[in-house]
XYZ file of N, CA, C and O in Angstrom:
576
model
N 6.417 -41.320 -41.717
C 5.548 -41.777 -41.137
C 5.194 -40.332 -40.321
O 6.065 -39.973 -39.665
N 4.441 -39.485 -41.121
C 3.697 -38.129 -40.247
C 2.817 -38.103 -39.179
O 1.958 -38.450 -39.396
N 3.280 -37.534 -38.078
C 2.088 -37.726 -36.986
C 1.769 -36.382 -36.869
O 2.145 -35.171 -36.715
N 0.592 -36.069 -37.294
C -0.194 -35.220 -37.142
C -0.771 -34.813 -36.107
O -1.283 -35.638 -35.171
N -0.575 -33.244 -35.333
C -1.451 -32.934 -34.172
C -2.819 -32.620 -34.091
O -3.040 -32.135 -35.071
N -3.660 -33.086 -33.727
C -5.067 -32.424 -33.251
C -5.208 -31.230 -33.490
O -5.002 -30.474 -32.430
N -5.657 -30.341 -34.221
C -5.535 -28.711 -33.988
C -7.385 -28.630 -33.529
O -8.136 -29.352 -33.993
N -7.145 -27.753 -32.600
C -8.220 -27.495 -32.076
C -8.905 -26.231 -32.720
O -8.083 -25.501 -33.183
N -10.133 -26.738 -32.774
C -10.677 -25.032 -33.178
C -11.287 -24.274 -32.467
O -11.838 -23.076 -32.817
N -11.210 -24.255 -31.354
C -11.679 -23.433 -30.202
C -9.989 -22.360 -30.163
O -9.161 -22.980 -29.561
N -10.512 -21.084 -29.833
C -9.021 -20.313 -29.768
C -8.837 -20.262 -28.537
O -9.702 -20.698 -27.814
N -7.525 -19.717 -27.992
C -6.850 -20.458 -26.743
C -7.436 -18.673 -25.657
O -8.437 -17.759 -26.094
N -7.908 -19.143 -24.666
C -8.595 -18.442 -23.115
C -7.454 -17.732 -22.721
O -7.065 -18.034 -22.089
N -7.766 -16.390 -22.367
C -7.413 -15.582 -21.498
C -8.061 -15.602 -20.236
O -9.273 -15.278 -19.830
N -7.421 -16.260 -18.971
C -8.110 -16.050 -17.947
C -7.852 -15.502 -17.171
O -6.503 -14.712 -16.798
N -8.976 -14.613 -16.324
C -8.625 -12.958 -15.821
C -8.681 -13.193 -14.015
O -8.381 -12.293 -13.529
N -9.299 -14.345 -13.603
C -9.429 -14.788 -12.304
C -8.245 -14.803 -11.680
O -7.886 -14.006 -10.544
N -6.810 -15.205 -11.977
C -5.747 -15.285 -11.314
C -5.393 -13.798 -11.219
O -4.824 -13.246 -10.237
N -5.461 -12.970 -12.264
C -5.067 -11.454 -12.529
C -5.726 -10.741 -11.135
O -5.000 -9.552 -10.886
N -7.511 -10.576 -11.418
C -8.249 -10.247 -10.340
C -7.936 -10.297 -8.713
O -7.928 -9.377 -8.436
N -7.135 -11.986 -8.117
C -6.902 -12.286 -7.513
C -5.434 -11.528 -6.608
O -5.873 -11.006 -5.739
N -4.913 -11.198 -7.663
C -3.515 -10.287 -7.384
C -3.650 -9.420 -7.119
O -2.901 -8.430 -6.620
N -4.523 -8.338 -8.498
C -4.993 -7.330 -7.522
C -5.447 -6.841 -6.502
O -5.228 -5.626 -5.894
N -6.207 -7.877 -5.798
C -7.088 -7.740 -5.328
C -6.425 -7.974 -3.508
O -6.459 -7.277 -2.876
N -5.345 -8.988 -4.014
C -4.382 -8.346 -2.748
C -3.143 -7.389 -2.642
O -3.362 -7.338 -1.604
N -2.959 -6.859 -3.456
C -2.139 -5.637 -4.016
C -3.098 -4.522 -2.573
O -2.488 -3.582 -2.185
N -4.452 -4.597 -3.415
C -5.388 -2.987 -2.653
C -5.373 -3.855 -1.376
O -5.095 -2.361 -0.367
N -6.033 -4.810 -0.753
C -6.082 -5.048 0.432
C -4.102 -4.755 1.317
O -4.565 -4.289 2.353
N -3.116 -5.298 0.532
C -1.975 -4.663 1.048
C -1.751 -3.275 1.407
O -1.285 -3.080 1.983
N -2.207 -2.425 0.295
C -1.979 -0.950 0.316
C -2.643 -0.447 1.134
O -2.387 0.406 2.041
N -3.915 -1.225 1.687
C -5.090 -0.572 2.541
C -4.411 -1.027 4.010
O -4.711 0.084 4.761
N -4.099 -1.516 4.027
C -3.342 -2.401 5.383
C -2.169 -1.689 5.929
O -1.893 -1.473 6.770
N -1.763 -1.355 5.027
C -0.253 -0.615 5.256
C -0.260 0.648 5.134
O 0.445 1.586 5.495
N -1.387 1.817 5.005
C -1.132 2.782 4.644
C -2.061 3.654 5.834
O -2.775 2.692 6.900
N -1.079 4.343 6.329
C -1.703 5.365 8.019
C -2.388 5.974 7.242
O -2.037 7.238 6.712
N -3.682 6.662 8.267
C -4.199 7.544 8.359
C -4.284 8.537 9.212
O -5.010 9.037 9.504
N -3.075 8.881 9.618
C -2.630 9.768 10.554
C -2.773 11.236 10.057
O -1.895 11.860 9.047
N -3.291 12.334 10.571
C -3.389 13.103 10.062
C -2.170 14.154 10.380
O -2.035 14.656 11.966
N -0.786 14.883 9.596
C -0.264 15.196 10.051
C -0.039 16.952 10.324
O -1.245 17.262 8.907
N 0.187 17.550 11.264
C -0.224 19.071 10.730
C 1.091 19.425 11.555
O 1.621 19.286 12.450
N 1.398 20.311 10.936
C 2.710 21.649 11.516
C 2.072 22.622 12.482
O 2.857 22.919 13.180
N 0.775 23.144 12.251
C 0.137 23.879 13.599
C -0.937 23.510 13.795
O -1.709 22.519 13.400
N -0.797 23.299 15.221
C -2.211 23.053 15.900
C -2.976 24.718 16.413
O -2.769 25.956 16.661
N -4.485 25.021 15.599
C -5.021 26.122 15.876
C -5.801 25.532 16.737
O -7.258 24.656 16.291
N -6.067 26.486 17.582
C -7.958 26.414 17.821
C -8.646 27.331 17.328
O -8.531 28.251 18.012
N -9.694 26.860 17.147
C -10.607 27.770 16.463
C -11.739 28.536 17.437
O -11.870 27.560 18.619
N -11.842 29.832 17.344
C -12.500 30.335 18.760
C -13.982 29.699 18.624
O -14.030 29.457 17.445
N -14.721 29.768 19.782
C -16.138 29.432 19.876
C -16.791 30.720 19.599
O -16.325 31.681 18.942
N -17.945 30.381 20.001
C -18.991 31.451 19.682
C -18.790 32.256 20.919
O -18.981 33.887 20.550
N -18.391 32.365 22.473
C -17.961 32.877 23.005
C -16.808 34.215 22.817
O -16.818 35.157 22.666
N -16.119 33.688 22.092
C -14.634 34.145 21.713
C -14.989 35.108 20.377
O -14.755 35.760 20.238
N -16.062 34.849 19.292
C -16.251 35.427 18.787
C -17.121 36.517 18.933
O -17.042 37.991 18.741
N -17.908 36.558 19.978
C -18.897 37.873 20.603
C -17.807 38.591 21.306
O -18.405 39.786 21.483
N -16.992 38.463 21.785
C -15.813 38.628 22.824
C -15.276 39.881 21.782
O -14.884 41.014 21.988
N -14.601 38.947 20.640
C -13.982 39.702 19.714
C -14.741 41.023 18.791
O -13.979 42.061 18.801
N -15.952 40.958 19.072
C -17.303 41.683 18.517
C -16.868 42.938 19.426
O -17.385 44.186 18.973
N -17.138 42.731 20.329
C -17.415 44.177 21.468
C -15.847 44.762 21.658
O -16.197 45.423 22.980
N -14.617 44.248 21.220
C -13.495 45.179 21.417
C -13.257 46.546 20.902
O -14.672 47.105 19.849
N -12.474 47.435 20.894
C -12.817 48.388 20.835
C -12.285 48.348 19.564
O -11.609 47.588 18.490
N -12.660 50.047 18.807
C -12.288 50.339 17.108
C -10.961 50.348 16.901
O -9.962 50.656 17.847
N -9.955 49.204 15.862
C -8.769 49.246 15.714
C -8.785 50.501 15.262
O -9.352 51.456 14.640
N -6.960 51.036 15.276
C -6.337 52.153 14.348
C -6.768 52.165 12.630
O -6.474 50.731 12.797
N -6.856 53.162 12.155
C -6.820 52.684 10.697
C -5.737 53.367 10.077
O -5.306 54.784 11.008
N -4.609 53.083 9.496
C -3.462 53.698 9.088
C -3.284 53.986 7.246
O -3.771 52.393 6.565
N -3.878 54.853 6.831
C -3.862 55.042 5.195
C -2.696 55.577 4.950
O -2.182 56.489 4.903
N -2.760 54.523 3.225
C -1.722 54.740 3.039
C -1.535 55.274 1.535
O -2.628 54.682 0.638
N -1.136 56.712 1.109
C -1.592 57.465 0.044
C -1.260 56.972 -1.330
O -0.328 56.342 -1.296
N -1.371 57.519 -2.496
C -0.819 56.736 -3.326
C 0.607 57.601 -3.737
O 1.450 57.632 -4.321
N 0.901 58.386 -3.141
C 1.501 59.687 -3.171
C 2.763 59.024 -1.865
O 4.154 60.049 -1.560
N 2.587 58.342 -1.232
C 3.524 58.200 -0.030
C 3.488 58.060 1.263
O 3.902 58.147 1.977
N 2.228 59.963 1.458
C 1.903 59.968 2.747
C 1.367 58.886 3.089
O 0.236 58.318 2.714
N 1.034 59.415 4.563
C 0.271 58.313 5.722
C -0.976 59.266 6.287
O -0.687 60.287 5.794
N -1.746 58.606 6.840
C -2.770 59.681 7.638
C -3.148 58.332 8.664
O -3.118 56.939 8.393
N -2.779 59.078 10.036
C -3.238 57.915 10.720
C -4.479 58.568 11.755
O -4.681 59.640 12.132
N -5.856 57.628 11.609
C -6.798 58.200 12.005
C -7.659 59.860 11.410
O -7.886 60.621 12.194
N -7.239 59.652 10.382
C -7.679 61.037 9.909
C -6.995 62.138 9.947
O -7.174 63.324 9.242
N -5.216 62.078 10.525
C -4.296 63.383 10.236
C -3.056 62.496 9.270
O -2.928 61.832 9.306
N -2.910 63.904 8.475
C -2.030 63.325 7.614
C -0.468 63.846 8.313
O -0.268 64.674 9.083
N 0.277 62.833 8.050
C 1.481 62.438 8.213
C 2.512 62.678 7.156
O 2.508 61.600 6.016
N 3.538 63.066 7.147
C 4.314 63.226 5.871
C 6.036 62.175 6.275
O 6.422 61.740 4.919
N 6.169 61.776 7.354
C 7.123 60.634 7.427
C 6.783 59.763 8.286
O 5.738 59.483 9.454
N 7.879 58.907 8.305
C 7.656 57.863 8.995
C 8.132 57.757 10.574
O 7.650 57.233 11.703
N 8.865 58.607 10.826
C 9.265 59.432 12.251
C 8.355 59.981 12.824
O 7.757 59.377 14.138
N 7.278 60.529 12.521
C 6.506 61.340 12.799
C 5.423 60.423 13.383
O 4.398 60.170 13.636
N 5.055 59.262 12.143
C 3.990 58.289 12.096
C 4.048 56.922 13.522
O 3.746 57.266 14.354
N 5.807 57.322 13.777
C 6.097 56.293 14.882
C 5.855 56.937 16.580
O 5.512 56.101 16.961
N 6.133 57.775 16.099
C 5.963 58.639 17.592
C 4.240 58.933 17.641
O 3.703 58.574 18.730
N 3.489 59.015 16.434
C 1.931 59.456 17.156
C 1.555 57.493 17.078
O 0.523 57.727 17.760
N 1.898 57.156 16.571
C 1.879 55.663 17.084
C 1.696 54.767 18.151
O 0.520 54.311 19.533
N 2.899 55.320 19.110
C 3.177 55.115 20.368
C 2.442 56.116 21.110
O 1.961 55.505 22.172
N 2.194 56.917 20.871
C 1.451 58.201 21.834
C -0.409 57.230 21.714
O -0.558 57.525 23.208
N -0.455 56.648 20.577
C -1.978 56.545 20.741
C -1.946 54.910 21.103
O -3.112 54.893 22.081
N -0.823 54.309 20.961
C -1.202 52.808 22.095
C -0.828 52.780 23.300
O -1.233 52.381 23.974
N -0.286 54.068 24.064
C -0.196 54.097 24.916
C -1.323 54.463 26.067
O -1.528 54.227 27.031
N -2.189 55.535 25.260
C -3.578 55.801 25.597
C -4.331 54.614 25.458
O -5.615 54.728 26.284
N -4.050 53.631 24.615
C -5.309 52.442 24.775
C -5.611 51.915 25.910
O -4.631 51.649 26.879
N -6.489 51.188 26.436
C -6.921 50.501 27.675
C -5.858 49.015 27.334
O -5.511 48.656 28.506
N -5.761 48.394 26.271
C -5.278 47.336 26.712
C -4.316 47.302 24.794
O -4.603 46.856 24.089
N -2.547 48.005 25.708
C -1.809 48.119 24.630
C -1.466 46.643 23.417
O -1.649 46.834 22.492
N -1.811 45.767 24.360
C -1.245 44.824 23.732
C -1.982 44.195 22.585
O -1.916 43.167 21.712
N -3.049 44.197 22.923
C -4.466 43.886 22.279
C -4.867 45.285 20.930
O -5.914 44.716 20.174
N -3.970 46.132 20.801
C -3.791 47.217 19.782
C -3.983 46.484 18.381
O -3.259 46.330 17.736
N -5.252 46.459 17.977
C -5.145 45.847 15.971
C -4.947 47.426 15.262
O -5.674 48.686 15.760
N -4.202 47.007 14.080
C -4.150 48.143 13.665
C -4.696 47.595 12.054
O -4.330 46.752 11.491
N -5.395 48.518 11.055
C -5.897 48.691 9.588
C -4.949 49.317 8.841
O -4.989 50.294 8.874
N -4.502 48.584 8.067
C -3.600 49.486 7.004
C -4.585 49.521 5.699
O -5.335 48.386 4.998
N -4.953 50.905 5.193
C -6.189 50.942 4.062
C -5.114 51.599 3.336
O -4.404 53.147 3.409
N -4.787 50.503 2.029
C -3.637 51.313 1.033
C -4.304 52.146 -0.336
O -5.123 51.246 -0.879
N -3.865 52.982 -0.991
C -4.335 53.229 -2.224
C -4.037 52.045 -3.503
O -2.688 51.427 -2.936
N -4.926 51.743 -4.206
C -4.330 50.684 -5.347
C -2.931 51.372 -6.152
O -2.462 50.364 -6.090
N -2.482 52.237 -6.251
C -1.700 52.595 -6.661
C -0.119 53.002 -5.739
O 0.610 53.741 -6.209
N -0.517 52.910 -4.626
C 0.888 53.140 -3.444
C 1.637 51.736 -3.607
O 1.325 50.492 -4.431
N 2.818 52.235 -3.437
C 4.084 51.712 -3.608
C 3.945 51.137 -2.709
O 3.397 50.620 -1.213
N 4.698 49.357 -3.152
C 4.647 48.168 -1.929
C 5.651 48.648 -1.078
O 5.331 48.126 -0.021
N 6.762 49.714 -1.313
C 7.569 50.089 -0.227
C 6.853 50.628 0.687
O 7.019 50.470 1.865
N 5.866 51.426 0.324
C 5.034 52.161 1.527
C 4.286 51.576 2.479
O 4.470 51.489 3.833
N 3.923 50.321 1.768
C 2.916 49.399 2.389
C 3.594 48.710 4.087
O 3.601 48.655 5.228
N 4.861 48.365 3.007
C 5.896 47.474 3.931
C 6.407 48.544 5.136
O 6.969 47.900 6.038
N 6.693 49.672 4.838
C 7.209 50.982 5.425
C 6.517 51.138 7.175
O 6.590 50.880 7.908
N 5.132 50.732 6.518
C 4.229 50.986 7.356
C 4.066 49.792 8.604
O 3.994 49.789 9.816
N 4.073 48.968 7.857
C 4.688 47.304 8.610
C 5.619 47.255 9.394
O 5.412 46.752 10.903
N 6.434 48.080 8.874
C 7.913 48.325 9.783
C 7.678 48.622 11.049
O 8.239 48.226 11.939
N 7.075 50.177 11.130
C 7.017 50.938 12.035
C 5.927 50.302 12.897
O 6.442 50.124 13.967
N 4.970 50.019 12.125
C 3.956 48.961 13.414
C 4.734 47.942 14.253
O 4.377 47.533 15.551
N 5.710 47.604 13.601
C 6.565 46.248 14.051
C 7.011 46.545 15.271
O 7.458 46.249 16.728
N 7.454 48.038 14.884
C 8.749 48.814 15.986
C 8.048 49.022 17.149
O 8.967 49.128 18.156
N 6.926 49.216 16.908
C 5.934 50.485 18.294
C 5.269 48.724 18.833
O 4.795 49.125 20.209
N 5.649 47.268 18.614
C 4.963 46.490 19.206
C 3.894 46.231 18.589
O 2.967 44.989 19.880
N 3.029 46.403 17.478
C 1.773 46.038 17.374
C 1.941 44.938 16.632
O 2.959 44.657 15.359
N 1.452 43.318 17.177
C 1.179 41.991 16.393
C -0.284 41.797 15.679
O 0.385 41.229 14.955
N -1.281 42.690 15.687
C -2.622 42.427 14.927
C -2.241 43.525 13.871
O -2.999 44.609 13.943
N -2.165 43.011 12.390
C -2.393 43.760 11.809
C -3.207 43.259 10.415
O -2.783 42.171 10.087
N -4.258 44.137 10.162
C -4.810 43.680 8.707
C -4.890 44.556 7.920
O -4.702 45.824 7.871
N -4.797 43.948 6.531
C -4.851 45.223 5.470
C -6.113 44.889 4.704
O -6.652 43.522 4.312
N -6.285 46.052 4.520
C -8.310 46.225 4.437
C -8.225 46.548 2.690
O -7.482 46.688 1.848
N -8.915 45.447 2.225
C -9.178 45.700 0.560
C -10.736 45.605 0.548
O -11.498 45.290 0.979
N -11.032 45.922 -0.868
C -12.178 45.899 -1.488
C -12.714 44.997 -2.444
O -12.057 44.611 -3.168
N -13.993 45.092 -2.235
C -14.367 43.460 -2.701
C -14.831 44.163 -4.410
O -15.902 44.849 -4.304
N -14.315 43.268 -4.744
C -15.218 43.605 -6.702
C -16.131 42.275 -7.090
O -15.212 40.514 -6.570
N -16.820 42.742 -8.026
C -17.282 41.621 -8.781
C -16.465 40.919 -9.923
O -16.643 41.989 -10.648
N -16.395 39.869 -9.787
C -15.484 39.316 -11.316
C -16.546 38.525 -11.816
O -16.851 37.399 -11.125
N -16.612 38.771 -13.011
C -17.580 37.982 -14.062
C -16.746 36.572 -14.946
O -16.147 37.718 -15.778
N -17.140 35.932 -14.906
C -16.273 34.622 -15.625
C -17.214 34.444 -17.035
O -18.491 34.601 -17.004
N -16.763 34.588 -17.915
C -16.719 34.635 -19.443
C -16.782 32.894 -19.637
O -16.059 31.963 -19.760
């Protein structure tokens, strides 16, 4: 005797509710265990409006220009060697009211070598200048 199973005409269903429950538990676990601490290596205090106004009222910075040929100019005076540049910088920094606050701007020609700019930076570091800026020209770049 053959026993036949009754065949169901409806296809089997996939129940998504347990899957959704498991995913919600995982999301809740991740939210609870994640730390929202901002880790920072440097503590930076941004200047307020008073500090910004005080920075604008400071004296004019020294300007060191680096030519394409490797020559230097300090406040418009042509200088041929690093030794002369160092002695002139030392003299100018001694005459400044606040030598520790002496700022220097390096204006280098676009075709000047990197070595000549680095040499100027080394000379500035050797005379004790801590604030060095490098001037750049703004260009309007259009994307196509």
